[in-house]
mmCIF file of C-alpha atoms and ligand atoms in Angstrom:
data_model
loop_
_atom_site.group_PDB
_atom_site.id
_atom_site.type_symbol
_atom_site.label_atom_id
_atom_site.label_comp_id
_atom_site.label_asym_id
_atom_site.label_seq_id
_atom_site.Cartn_x
_atom_site.Cartn_y
_atom_site.Cartn_z
ATOM 1 C CA MET A 1 -0.020 -0.022 0.017
ATOM 2 C CA ASP A 2 1.466 3.377 -0.873
ATOM 3 C CA LEU A 3 2.070 6.039 1.750
ATOM 4 C CA SER A 4 -0.161 8.759 0.504
ATOM 5 C CA THR A 5 -3.291 6.529 0.307
ATOM 6 C CA ALA A 6 -2.592 5.226 3.889
ATOM 7 C CA ILE A 7 -2.134 8.848 5.254
ATOM 8 C CA HIS A 8 -5.286 9.851 3.495
ATOM 9 C CA GLU A 9 -7.224 7.047 5.103
ATOM 10 C CA LEU A 10 -5.743 8.061 8.512
ATOM 11 C CA GLU A 11 -6.991 11.598 8.069
ATOM 12 C CA SER A 12 -10.478 10.731 7.178
ATOM 13 C CA LEU A 13 -10.541 8.267 10.098
ATOM 14 C CA GLU A 14 -9.442 11.205 12.351
ATOM 15 C CA ALA A 15 -12.082 13.612 10.964
ATOM 16 C CA SER A 16 -14.988 11.234 11.328
ATOM 17 C CA GLY A 17 -13.822 10.070 14.709
ATOM 18 C CA LEU A 18 -13.602 13.617 16.110
ATOM 19 C CA GLU A 19 -16.966 14.456 14.697
ATOM 20 C CA SER A 20 -18.538 11.392 16.404
ATOM 21 C CA PHE A 21 -17.105 12.261 19.801
ATOM 22 C CA ARG A 22 -18.021 15.987 19.375
ATOM 23 C CA THR A 23 -21.632 15.261 18.522
ATOM 24 C CA SER A 24 -22.448 12.576 20.968
ATOM 25 C CA SER A 25 -24.784 13.883 23.573
ATOM 26 C CA ARG A 26 -25.529 10.781 25.660
ATOM 27 C CA PRO A 27 -23.075 8.407 27.431
ATOM 28 C CA GLU A 28 -24.226 5.452 25.155
ATOM 29 C CA GLU A 29 -23.208 7.409 22.079
ATOM 30 C CA VAL A 30 -19.806 8.237 23.614
ATOM 31 C CA GLU A 31 -19.313 4.576 24.407
ATOM 32 C CA ALA A 32 -20.337 3.475 20.856
ATOM 33 C CA ALA A 33 -17.887 5.954 19.386
ATOM 34 C CA ARG A 34 -15.166 4.687 21.631
ATOM 35 C CA ILE A 35 -15.736 1.031 20.541
ATOM 36 C CA GLU A 36 -15.861 2.042 16.916
ATOM 37 C CA TYR A 37 -12.620 4.066 16.914
ATOM 38 C CA LEU A 38 -10.674 3.181 20.003
ATOM 39 C CA GLY A 39 -11.800 -0.400 20.571
ATOM 40 C CA LEU A 40 -8.868 -2.714 21.275
ATOM 41 C CA LYS A 41 -10.059 -5.648 19.131
ATOM 42 C CA GLN A 42 -12.009 -4.254 16.221
ATOM 43 C CA GLY A 43 -11.545 -0.421 16.519
ATOM 44 C CA LYS A 44 -10.597 1.611 13.504
ATOM 45 C CA ILE A 45 -7.415 2.739 15.209
ATOM 46 C CA LYS A 46 -6.445 -0.846 15.818
ATOM 47 C CA ALA A 47 -6.972 -1.535 12.071
ATOM 48 C CA ALA A 48 -4.932 1.521 11.090
ATOM 49 C CA GLN A 49 -2.119 0.265 13.274
ATOM 50 C CA GLU A 50 -2.166 -3.023 11.572
ATOM 51 C CA ARG A 51 -1.888 -1.369 8.153
ATOM 52 C CA LEU A 52 1.639 -0.415 9.169
ATOM 53 C CA LYS A 53 2.775 -3.875 8.069
ATOM 54 C CA LEU A 54 1.442 -3.259 4.535
ATOM 55 C CA ILE A 55 3.540 -0.204 4.020
ATOM 56 C CA GLU A 56 7.039 -0.393 2.606
ATOM 57 C CA PRO A 57 9.664 -0.308 5.317
ATOM 58 C CA SER A 58 11.313 2.980 4.284
ATOM 59 C CA ALA A 59 7.895 4.840 4.715
ATOM 60 C CA ARG A 60 6.834 3.190 7.988
ATOM 61 C CA LYS A 61 8.387 5.880 10.225
ATOM 62 C CA GLN A 62 6.440 8.626 8.522
ATOM 63 C CA TYR A 63 3.235 6.715 8.777
ATOM 64 C CA GLY A 64 3.893 5.824 12.373
ATOM 65 C CA GLN A 65 4.281 9.442 13.397
ATOM 66 C CA ARG A 66 1.023 10.509 11.802
ATOM 67 C CA PHE A 67 -0.717 7.435 13.374
ATOM 68 C CA ASN A 68 0.420 8.573 16.741
ATOM 69 C CA THR A 69 -0.960 12.049 16.449
ATOM 70 C CA VAL A 70 -4.354 10.722 15.228
ATOM 71 C CA LYS A 71 -4.582 8.184 18.044
ATOM 72 C CA LYS A 72 -3.742 10.877 20.626
ATOM 73 C CA ALA A 73 -6.351 13.211 19.104
ATOM 74 C CA LEU A 74 -9.126 10.702 19.276
ATOM 75 C CA GLU A 75 -8.266 9.725 22.761
ATOM 76 C CA ALA A 76 -8.381 13.387 23.853
ATOM 77 C CA ALA A 77 -11.736 13.771 22.018
ATOM 78 C CA TRP A 78 -13.089 10.762 23.991
ATOM 79 C CA GLU A 79 -11.886 12.322 27.355
ATOM 80 C CA SER A 80 -13.441 15.679 26.580
ATOM 81 C CA ALA A 81 -16.733 14.021 25.396
ATOM 82 C CA LYS A 82 -16.909 12.201 28.766
ATOM 83 C CA ALA A 83 -16.114 15.356 30.695
ATOM 84 C CA ARG A 84 -18.699 17.312 28.782
ATOM 85 C CA LEU A 85 -21.402 14.766 29.684
ATOM 86 C CA GLU A 86 -20.469 14.972 33.339
ATOM 87 C CA ARG A 87 -21.301 18.624 33.506
ATOM 88 C CA PRO A 88 -24.909 19.308 34.617
ATOM 89 C CA GLU A 89 -25.721 21.710 31.710
ATOM 90 C CA ALA A 90 -25.299 18.773 29.384
ATOM 91 C CA ALA A 91 -28.423 17.180 30.679
ATOM 92 C CA ILE A 92 -30.210 19.376 28.299
ATOM 93 C CA SER A 93 -29.691 17.313 25.200
ATOM 94 C CA GLY A 94 -27.730 18.962 22.415
ATOM 95 C CA LEU A 95 -26.447 21.888 24.529
ATOM 96 C CA ASP A 96 -22.814 22.549 23.749
ATOM 97 C CA VAL A 97 -21.516 25.052 26.374
ATOM 98 C CA THR A 98 -18.262 25.367 24.593
ATOM 99 C CA ARG A 99 -19.953 27.070 21.501
ATOM 100 C CA PRO A 100 -20.077 30.952 21.294
ATOM 101 C CA GLY A 101 -23.178 32.321 23.018
ATOM 102 C CA THR A 102 -25.878 34.606 21.457
ATOM 103 C CA PRO A 103 -24.724 38.203 21.553
ATOM 104 C CA ARG A 104 -25.768 40.206 24.651
ATOM 105 C CA PRO A 105 -28.826 42.376 23.817
ATOM 106 C CA ARG A 106 -27.850 46.073 23.653
ATOM 107 C CA LEU A 107 -29.210 48.024 26.595
ATOM 108 C CA GLY A 108 -31.200 51.242 25.983
ATOM 109 C CA HIS A 109 -30.911 54.269 28.295
ATOM 110 C CA ARG A 110 -32.788 57.304 29.325
ATOM 111 C CA HIS A 111 -33.329 60.205 26.777
ATOM 112 C CA PRO A 112 -30.761 62.960 27.224
ATOM 113 C CA LEU A 113 -33.509 65.438 28.248
ATOM 114 C CA THR A 114 -34.745 63.010 30.980
ATOM 115 C CA GLN A 115 -31.098 62.806 32.212
ATOM 116 C CA THR A 116 -30.901 66.593 32.146
ATOM 117 C CA ALA A 117 -34.182 66.985 34.034
ATOM 118 C CA ASP A 118 -32.959 64.584 36.687
ATOM 119 C CA GLU A 119 -29.690 66.469 37.040
ATOM 120 C CA LEU A 120 -31.309 69.837 37.270
ATOM 121 C CA ILE A 121 -33.788 68.612 39.950
ATOM 122 C CA ASP A 122 -30.846 67.173 41.863
ATOM 123 C CA LEU A 123 -28.814 70.397 41.620
ATOM 124 C CA PHE A 124 -31.715 72.569 42.771
ATOM 125 C CA GLY A 125 -32.479 69.976 45.503
ATOM 126 C CA ARG A 126 -29.046 70.629 46.888
ATOM 127 C CA LEU A 127 -29.935 74.303 46.997
ATOM 128 C CA GLY A 128 -33.022 73.420 49.069
ATOM 129 C CA PHE A 129 -35.693 73.414 46.308
ATOM 130 C CA GLY A 130 -38.456 70.652 46.339
ATOM 131 C CA VAL A 131 -40.270 69.491 43.244
ATOM 132 C CA ALA A 132 -43.706 70.444 41.975
ATOM 133 C CA ARG A 133 -45.872 69.445 39.012
ATOM 134 C CA GLY A 134 -48.691 70.793 36.942
ATOM 135 C CA PRO A 135 -50.950 69.843 34.002
ATOM 136 C CA GLU A 136 -49.942 70.425 30.379
ATOM 137 C CA VAL A 137 -53.499 71.225 29.391
ATOM 138 C CA GLU A 138 -54.146 74.384 31.343
ATOM 139 C CA ASP A 139 -56.911 76.844 31.838
ATOM 140 C CA VAL A 140 -56.582 80.549 30.933
ATOM 141 C CA PHE A 141 -56.855 81.461 34.592
ATOM 142 C CA HIS A 142 -53.535 79.745 35.507
ATOM 143 C CA ASN A 143 -51.742 80.386 32.229
ATOM 144 C CA PHE A 144 -52.668 84.124 32.059
ATOM 145 C CA GLU A 145 -55.076 85.699 34.545
ATOM 146 C CA ALA A 146 -53.464 84.713 37.827
ATOM 147 C CA LEU A 147 -50.077 85.664 36.274
ATOM 148 C CA ASN A 148 -51.264 89.260 35.777
ATOM 149 C CA ILE A 149 -51.646 88.878 32.087
ATOM 150 C CA PRO A 150 -54.851 90.847 31.307
ATOM 151 C CA LEU A 151 -57.470 89.797 28.736
ATOM 152 C CA SER A 152 -56.112 92.440 26.280
ATOM 153 C CA HIS A 153 -52.501 91.306 26.489
ATOM 154 C CA PRO A 154 -50.886 90.171 23.267
ATOM 155 C CA ALA A 155 -49.516 87.045 24.990
ATOM 156 C CA ARG A 156 -53.087 85.711 24.864
ATOM 157 C CA ASP A 157 -53.241 85.984 21.046
ATOM 158 C CA PRO A 158 -54.574 82.834 19.432
ATOM 159 C CA ALA A 159 -51.810 83.039 16.901
ATOM 160 C CA ASP A 160 -49.262 82.663 19.776
ATOM 161 C CA ASN A 161 -50.897 79.768 21.632
ATOM 162 C CA PHE A 162 -52.375 76.363 21.072
ATOM 163 C CA TYR A 163 -55.979 76.840 22.304
ATOM 164 C CA LEU A 164 -57.975 73.652 22.586
ATOM 165 C CA SER A 165 -61.298 75.275 23.490
ATOM 166 C CA ASP A 166 -62.474 78.599 24.877
ATOM 167 C CA GLY A 167 -61.199 77.994 28.380
ATOM 168 C CA ALA A 168 -58.278 75.562 27.817
ATOM 169 C CA LEU A 169 -54.900 75.584 26.048
ATOM 170 C CA LEU A 170 -51.618 73.682 26.026
ATOM 171 C CA ARG A 171 -49.669 75.677 28.620
ATOM 172 C CA SER A 172 -47.277 78.192 27.087
ATOM 173 C CA GLN A 173 -45.115 78.432 30.131
ATOM 174 C CA THR A 174 -44.437 76.546 33.365
ATOM 175 C CA SER A 175 -45.191 79.728 35.408
ATOM 176 C CA THR A 176 -48.679 78.225 35.688
ATOM 177 C CA ILE A 177 -47.189 75.855 38.345
ATOM 178 C CA GLN A 178 -46.157 78.871 40.482
ATOM 179 C CA ILE A 179 -49.867 79.720 40.826
ATOM 180 C CA ARG A 180 -50.889 76.087 41.483
ATOM 181 C CA VAL A 181 -48.309 75.724 44.216
ATOM 182 C CA MET A 182 -49.175 79.015 45.998
ATOM 183 C CA GLU A 183 -52.888 78.310 45.829
ATOM 184 C CA ARG A 184 -52.224 75.043 47.728
ATOM 185 C CA GLN A 185 -49.732 76.098 50.349
ATOM 186 C CA ALA A 186 -48.858 79.078 52.594
ATOM 187 C CA PRO A 187 -45.367 80.588 52.409
ATOM 188 C CA PRO A 188 -42.475 79.903 52.593
ATOM 189 C CA VAL A 189 -42.229 78.203 49.238
ATOM 190 C CA ARG A 190 -39.100 76.866 47.589
ATOM 191 C CA ILE A 191 -39.810 74.665 44.515
ATOM 192 C CA VAL A 192 -38.742 73.871 40.908
ATOM 193 C CA ALA A 193 -40.994 72.353 38.322
ATOM 194 C CA ILE A 194 -39.921 70.816 34.942
ATOM 195 C CA GLY A 195 -42.288 70.178 32.050
ATOM 196 C CA ARG A 196 -43.193 70.718 28.467
ATOM 197 C CA VAL A 197 -44.522 73.953 27.125
ATOM 198 C CA TYR A 198 -46.085 74.677 23.741
ATOM 199 C CA ARG A 199 -45.885 77.765 21.485
ATOM 200 C CA PRO A 200 -46.546 77.952 17.673
ATOM 201 C CA ASP A 201 -43.024 79.130 16.978
ATOM 202 C CA GLU A 202 -41.187 78.750 13.707
ATOM 203 C CA VAL A 203 -38.869 75.786 14.074
ATOM 204 C CA ASP A 204 -35.130 76.511 13.787
ATOM 205 C CA PRO A 205 -31.939 75.321 15.474
ATOM 206 C CA THR A 206 -32.830 77.017 18.772
ATOM 207 C CA HIS A 207 -36.713 77.128 18.590
ATOM 208 C CA SER A 208 -39.381 74.506 18.561
ATOM 209 C CA PHE A 209 -43.153 74.418 19.052
ATOM 210 C CA MET A 210 -42.648 72.252 22.073
ATOM 211 C CA PHE A 211 -39.797 72.472 24.603
ATOM 212 C CA HIS A 212 -39.177 72.075 28.242
ATOM 213 C CA GLN A 213 -38.816 74.669 30.969
ATOM 214 C CA ILE A 214 -37.620 74.491 34.506
ATOM 215 C CA GLU A 215 -39.525 76.945 36.673
ATOM 216 C CA GLY A 216 -38.311 78.016 40.063
ATOM 217 C CA LEU A 217 -40.212 79.843 42.859
ATOM 218 C CA MET A 218 -38.986 81.039 46.171
ATOM 219 C CA VAL A 219 -41.248 83.016 48.500
ATOM 220 C CA ASP A 220 -40.359 83.982 52.075
ATOM 221 C CA ARG A 221 -39.817 86.987 54.329
ATOM 222 C CA GLY A 222 -37.109 89.320 53.063
ATOM 223 C CA ILE A 223 -36.346 87.581 49.682
ATOM 224 C CA THR A 224 -34.552 90.039 47.361
ATOM 225 C CA MET A 225 -33.056 90.261 43.933
ATOM 226 C CA ALA A 226 -29.777 89.325 45.402
ATOM 227 C CA HIS A 227 -31.126 85.888 46.258
ATOM 228 C CA LEU A 228 -32.303 85.460 42.724
ATOM 229 C CA LYS A 229 -28.994 86.386 41.192
ATOM 230 C CA SER A 230 -26.908 84.253 43.496
ATOM 231 C CA THR A 231 -29.172 81.243 43.056
ATOM 232 C CA LEU A 232 -29.080 81.374 39.337
ATOM 233 C CA ARG A 233 -25.325 81.925 39.388
ATOM 234 C CA LEU A 234 -24.766 78.933 41.678
ATOM 235 C CA PHE A 235 -26.990 76.854 39.541
ATOM 236 C CA ALA A 236 -25.266 77.835 36.252
ATOM 237 C CA GLN A 237 -21.834 77.143 37.834
ATOM 238 C CA GLY A 238 -23.004 73.763 39.110
ATOM 239 C CA TYR A 239 -24.609 72.666 35.814
ATOM 240 C CA LEU A 240 -22.330 74.357 33.185
ATOM 241 C CA GLY A 241 -19.027 74.586 35.105
ATOM 242 C CA GLU A 242 -17.275 77.080 37.427
ATOM 243 C CA ASP A 243 -16.056 79.162 34.514
ATOM 244 C CA VAL A 244 -19.458 79.703 32.917
ATOM 245 C CA GLN A 245 -20.415 83.345 32.142
ATOM 246 C CA ILE A 246 -23.961 84.490 32.639
ATOM 247 C CA ARG A 247 -25.518 87.964 32.454
ATOM 248 C CA PHE A 248 -28.742 89.611 33.497
ATOM 249 C CA ARG A 249 -30.538 92.085 31.282
ATOM 250 C CA PRO A 250 -33.486 94.235 32.364
ATOM 251 C CA SER A 251 -36.656 92.886 30.772
ATOM 252 C CA PHE A 252 -40.438 92.725 31.331
ATOM 253 C CA PHE A 253 -42.855 90.015 32.331
ATOM 254 C CA PRO A 254 -46.406 90.855 33.623
ATOM 255 C CA PHE A 255 -45.937 88.539 36.610
ATOM 256 C CA THR A 256 -42.530 89.795 37.858
ATOM 257 C CA GLU A 257 -41.322 93.284 38.801
ATOM 258 C CA PRO A 258 -38.442 93.978 38.276
ATOM 259 C CA SER A 259 -37.748 91.393 35.576
ATOM 260 C CA VAL A 260 -34.667 90.199 33.915
ATOM 261 C CA GLU A 261 -33.596 87.891 31.096
ATOM 262 C CA VAL A 262 -30.646 85.692 31.782
ATOM 263 C CA ASP A 263 -28.111 84.881 29.089
ATOM 264 C CA MET A 264 -25.284 82.408 28.955
ATOM 265 C CA LEU A 265 -22.103 82.669 26.915
ATOM 266 C CA TRP A 266 -22.425 79.959 24.267
ATOM 267 C CA HIS A 267 -19.945 77.210 23.684
ATOM 268 C CA GLY A 268 -17.289 78.842 21.542
ATOM 269 C CA GLY A 269 -17.624 82.001 23.620
ATOM 270 C CA ASP A 270 -18.696 84.240 20.644
ATOM 271 C CA ARG A 271 -22.307 84.869 21.431
ATOM 272 C CA TRP A 272 -24.862 85.147 24.271
ATOM 273 C CA VAL A 273 -27.875 82.793 24.203
ATOM 274 C CA GLU A 274 -30.957 83.415 26.298
ATOM 275 C CA MET A 275 -31.291 80.935 29.093
ATOM 276 C CA GLY A 276 -34.622 82.168 30.386
ATOM 277 C CA GLY A 277 -36.565 84.817 32.161
ATOM 278 C CA ALA A 278 -36.734 85.707 35.870
ATOM 279 C CA GLY A 279 -37.694 88.396 38.360
ATOM 280 C CA MET A 280 -39.301 89.332 41.593
ATOM 281 C CA VAL A 281 -42.883 88.007 41.934
ATOM 282 C CA ASP A 282 -45.196 90.865 41.235
ATOM 283 C CA PRO A 283 -47.320 91.912 44.291
ATOM 284 C CA ASN A 284 -50.466 91.456 42.182
ATOM 285 C CA VAL A 285 -49.614 87.799 41.688
ATOM 286 C CA LEU A 286 -48.980 87.312 45.499
ATOM 287 C CA ARG A 287 -52.297 88.985 46.171
ATOM 288 C CA ALA A 288 -54.133 86.855 43.627
ATOM 289 C CA VAL A 289 -53.227 83.676 45.535
ATOM 290 C CA GLY A 290 -53.943 85.221 48.950
ATOM 291 C CA TYR A 291 -50.354 86.000 50.062
ATOM 292 C CA ASP A 292 -49.688 89.306 51.721
ATOM 293 C CA PRO A 293 -47.031 91.275 49.739
ATOM 294 C CA ASP A 294 -46.269 93.330 52.772
ATOM 295 C CA GLU A 295 -45.282 90.125 54.612
ATOM 296 C CA VAL A 296 -43.496 88.065 51.945
ATOM 297 C CA THR A 297 -41.586 88.684 48.758
ATOM 298 C CA GLY A 298 -40.358 86.136 46.186
ATOM 299 C CA PHE A 299 -38.390 85.547 43.152
ATOM 300 C CA ALA A 300 -39.245 83.251 40.156
ATOM 301 C CA PHE A 301 -37.407 82.027 37.063
ATOM 302 C CA GLY A 302 -38.192 79.972 33.994
ATOM 303 C CA LEU A 303 -35.212 78.459 32.035
ATOM 304 C CA GLY A 304 -35.173 76.515 28.745
ATOM 305 C CA VAL A 305 -34.049 72.945 29.492
ATOM 306 C CA GLU A 306 -33.049 72.069 25.902
ATOM 307 C CA ARG A 307 -30.790 75.083 25.677
ATOM 308 C CA LEU A 308 -29.134 74.260 28.998
ATOM 309 C CA CYS A 309 -28.463 70.698 27.805
ATOM 310 C CA MET A 310 -27.270 72.082 24.364
ATOM 311 C CA ARG A 311 -24.864 74.466 26.115
ATOM 312 C CA ARG A 312 -23.574 71.765 28.360
ATOM 313 C CA HIS A 313 -22.998 69.107 25.628
ATOM 314 C CA GLY A 314 -22.177 71.286 22.638
ATOM 315 C CA ILE A 315 -25.322 70.333 20.744
ATOM 316 C CA ASP A 316 -26.135 72.851 18.053
ATOM 317 C CA ASP A 317 -29.658 71.940 16.890
ATOM 318 C CA ILE A 318 -32.669 71.598 19.197
ATOM 319 C CA ARG A 319 -34.327 69.296 16.637
ATOM 320 C CA GLN A 320 -31.784 66.529 17.506
ATOM 321 C CA PHE A 321 -33.916 65.867 20.721
ATOM 322 C CA THR A 322 -36.945 64.733 18.780
ATOM 323 C CA LEU A 323 -35.451 63.076 15.666
ATOM 324 C CA ASN A 324 -34.798 59.847 17.589
ATOM 325 C CA ASP A 325 -31.618 59.179 15.787
ATOM 326 C CA VAL A 326 -29.797 56.482 17.772
ATOM 327 C CA ARG A 327 -26.418 57.771 16.551
ATOM 328 C CA PHE A 328 -27.183 60.986 18.468
ATOM 329 C CA LEU A 329 -28.978 59.440 21.431
ATOM 330 C CA SER A 330 -26.371 56.777 22.120
ATOM 331 C CA GLN A 331 -23.753 59.425 22.931
ATOM 332 C CA PHE A 332 -25.435 60.207 26.245
HETATM 333 N N1 LIG B 1 -42.584 82.307 31.918
HETATM 334 C C1 LIG B 1 -41.577 83.099 31.374
HETATM 335 C C2 LIG B 1 -41.370 82.686 29.858
HETATM 336 O O1 LIG B 1 -41.848 81.616 29.553
HETATM 337 C C3 LIG B 1 -40.254 82.965 32.038
HETATM 338 C C4 LIG B 1 -40.300 83.533 33.521
HETATM 339 C C5 LIG B 1 -40.514 82.635 34.561
HETATM 340 C C6 LIG B 1 -40.059 84.852 33.732
HETATM 341 C C7 LIG B 1 -40.622 83.111 35.850
HETATM 342 C C8 LIG B 1 -40.085 85.367 34.954
HETATM 343 C C9 LIG B 1 -40.361 84.471 36.018
HETATM 344 O O2 LIG B 1 -40.650 83.252 29.084
#
C-alpha cells in the first residue's frame, strides 16, 4: 500500500472520529464511538495500526508518526466528550456550552432630556428646592389671569398659543405651576418644576413648538433680587461649570417686577444665548393667591431645559432631541 493513500485514510478516520465524539450527547453514544474508533479488538485505530505492516519499510516511520497524532487526538476527544457529559448543563440534550453564545442584547438608556431633568432637579435639590408638577393642558386662569396677564394682553393671542377650546390651552409656560403651588400652600415656598410647554413658533436650530422649561419659585420674608441672582449663578456654575459666564438684562414680564432675562455665553464664547426669564414675583400675583405682599416677597425664574443641555454638551440643533436618531442618542 502506498504511503499517500494510507495517510489519506488516517486523516479521514481522524475527521470522522472527532466528529462522532463531538456530537455525541449521551453516554451510550460516547461509548459506541469509543468502541468504533478506539476499541482494542475491532476498533478503527487498531486496524490503522495493523496497516503499518502493508507499508514499505522506508515509509513506516512517517506513517507511524502520523498514526500517533491521530490516536492521541481521538483519545483526547473521547476524554473531553466524557467530561462534557459529566457537567450538569449537558443534561439538556444537544447543549454545547463550549460554543459561542448569542450576543448580549444592547441596553437602552434614558433620553438626554430626561437625564438633564434629573440632574437639574438634583442640583436645585441641593440648594433646598423641592419638586412640583402641573398639567400640560391648562386653563386661561392659571396660564394668564393669575399671572397678571390681562385679557387684552398680546401674549393671549390665538396666533401665539395652542388653544384647545375657549377655556383651555396647552400651557405656554411653566409659570402656571407657580400659581398652582401658591394656591395650595402658605409661604415659605421653595420649589422647581420641569415640564413641556407649547408655542406655535417657527422651528429653527434654537426654537421649537414644544420644549421644556424649569420653573423656580422662592417666597419667604425678606427675599430680594440678590437671592435670585446668586441662586441662578450657583445653579449655572453647578450645571455648566465654574467658569461659565452668565449675564442679567433688564426685561419685562407681567408677573414679575423687576424682571430680567438671563443669558449664557455659548460654547465657543462668541455669542450670548438666552437661558430664560426671571424676576421678583409681582405683588399682584402674590395677592391673587392670597399671600400678603407686605409680609413676604419672592423670586421666580423659567429656564429653557433644551438650551441648557445644548450648552452643556455642545449640541447645536434643538431638533436633535426629537429626531430619535440613535447615533445621536447613544452618545449620552
Ligand atoms: N414664563 C416666562 C417665559 O416663559 C419665564 C419667566 C418665569 C419669567 C418666571 C419670569 C419669572 O418666558
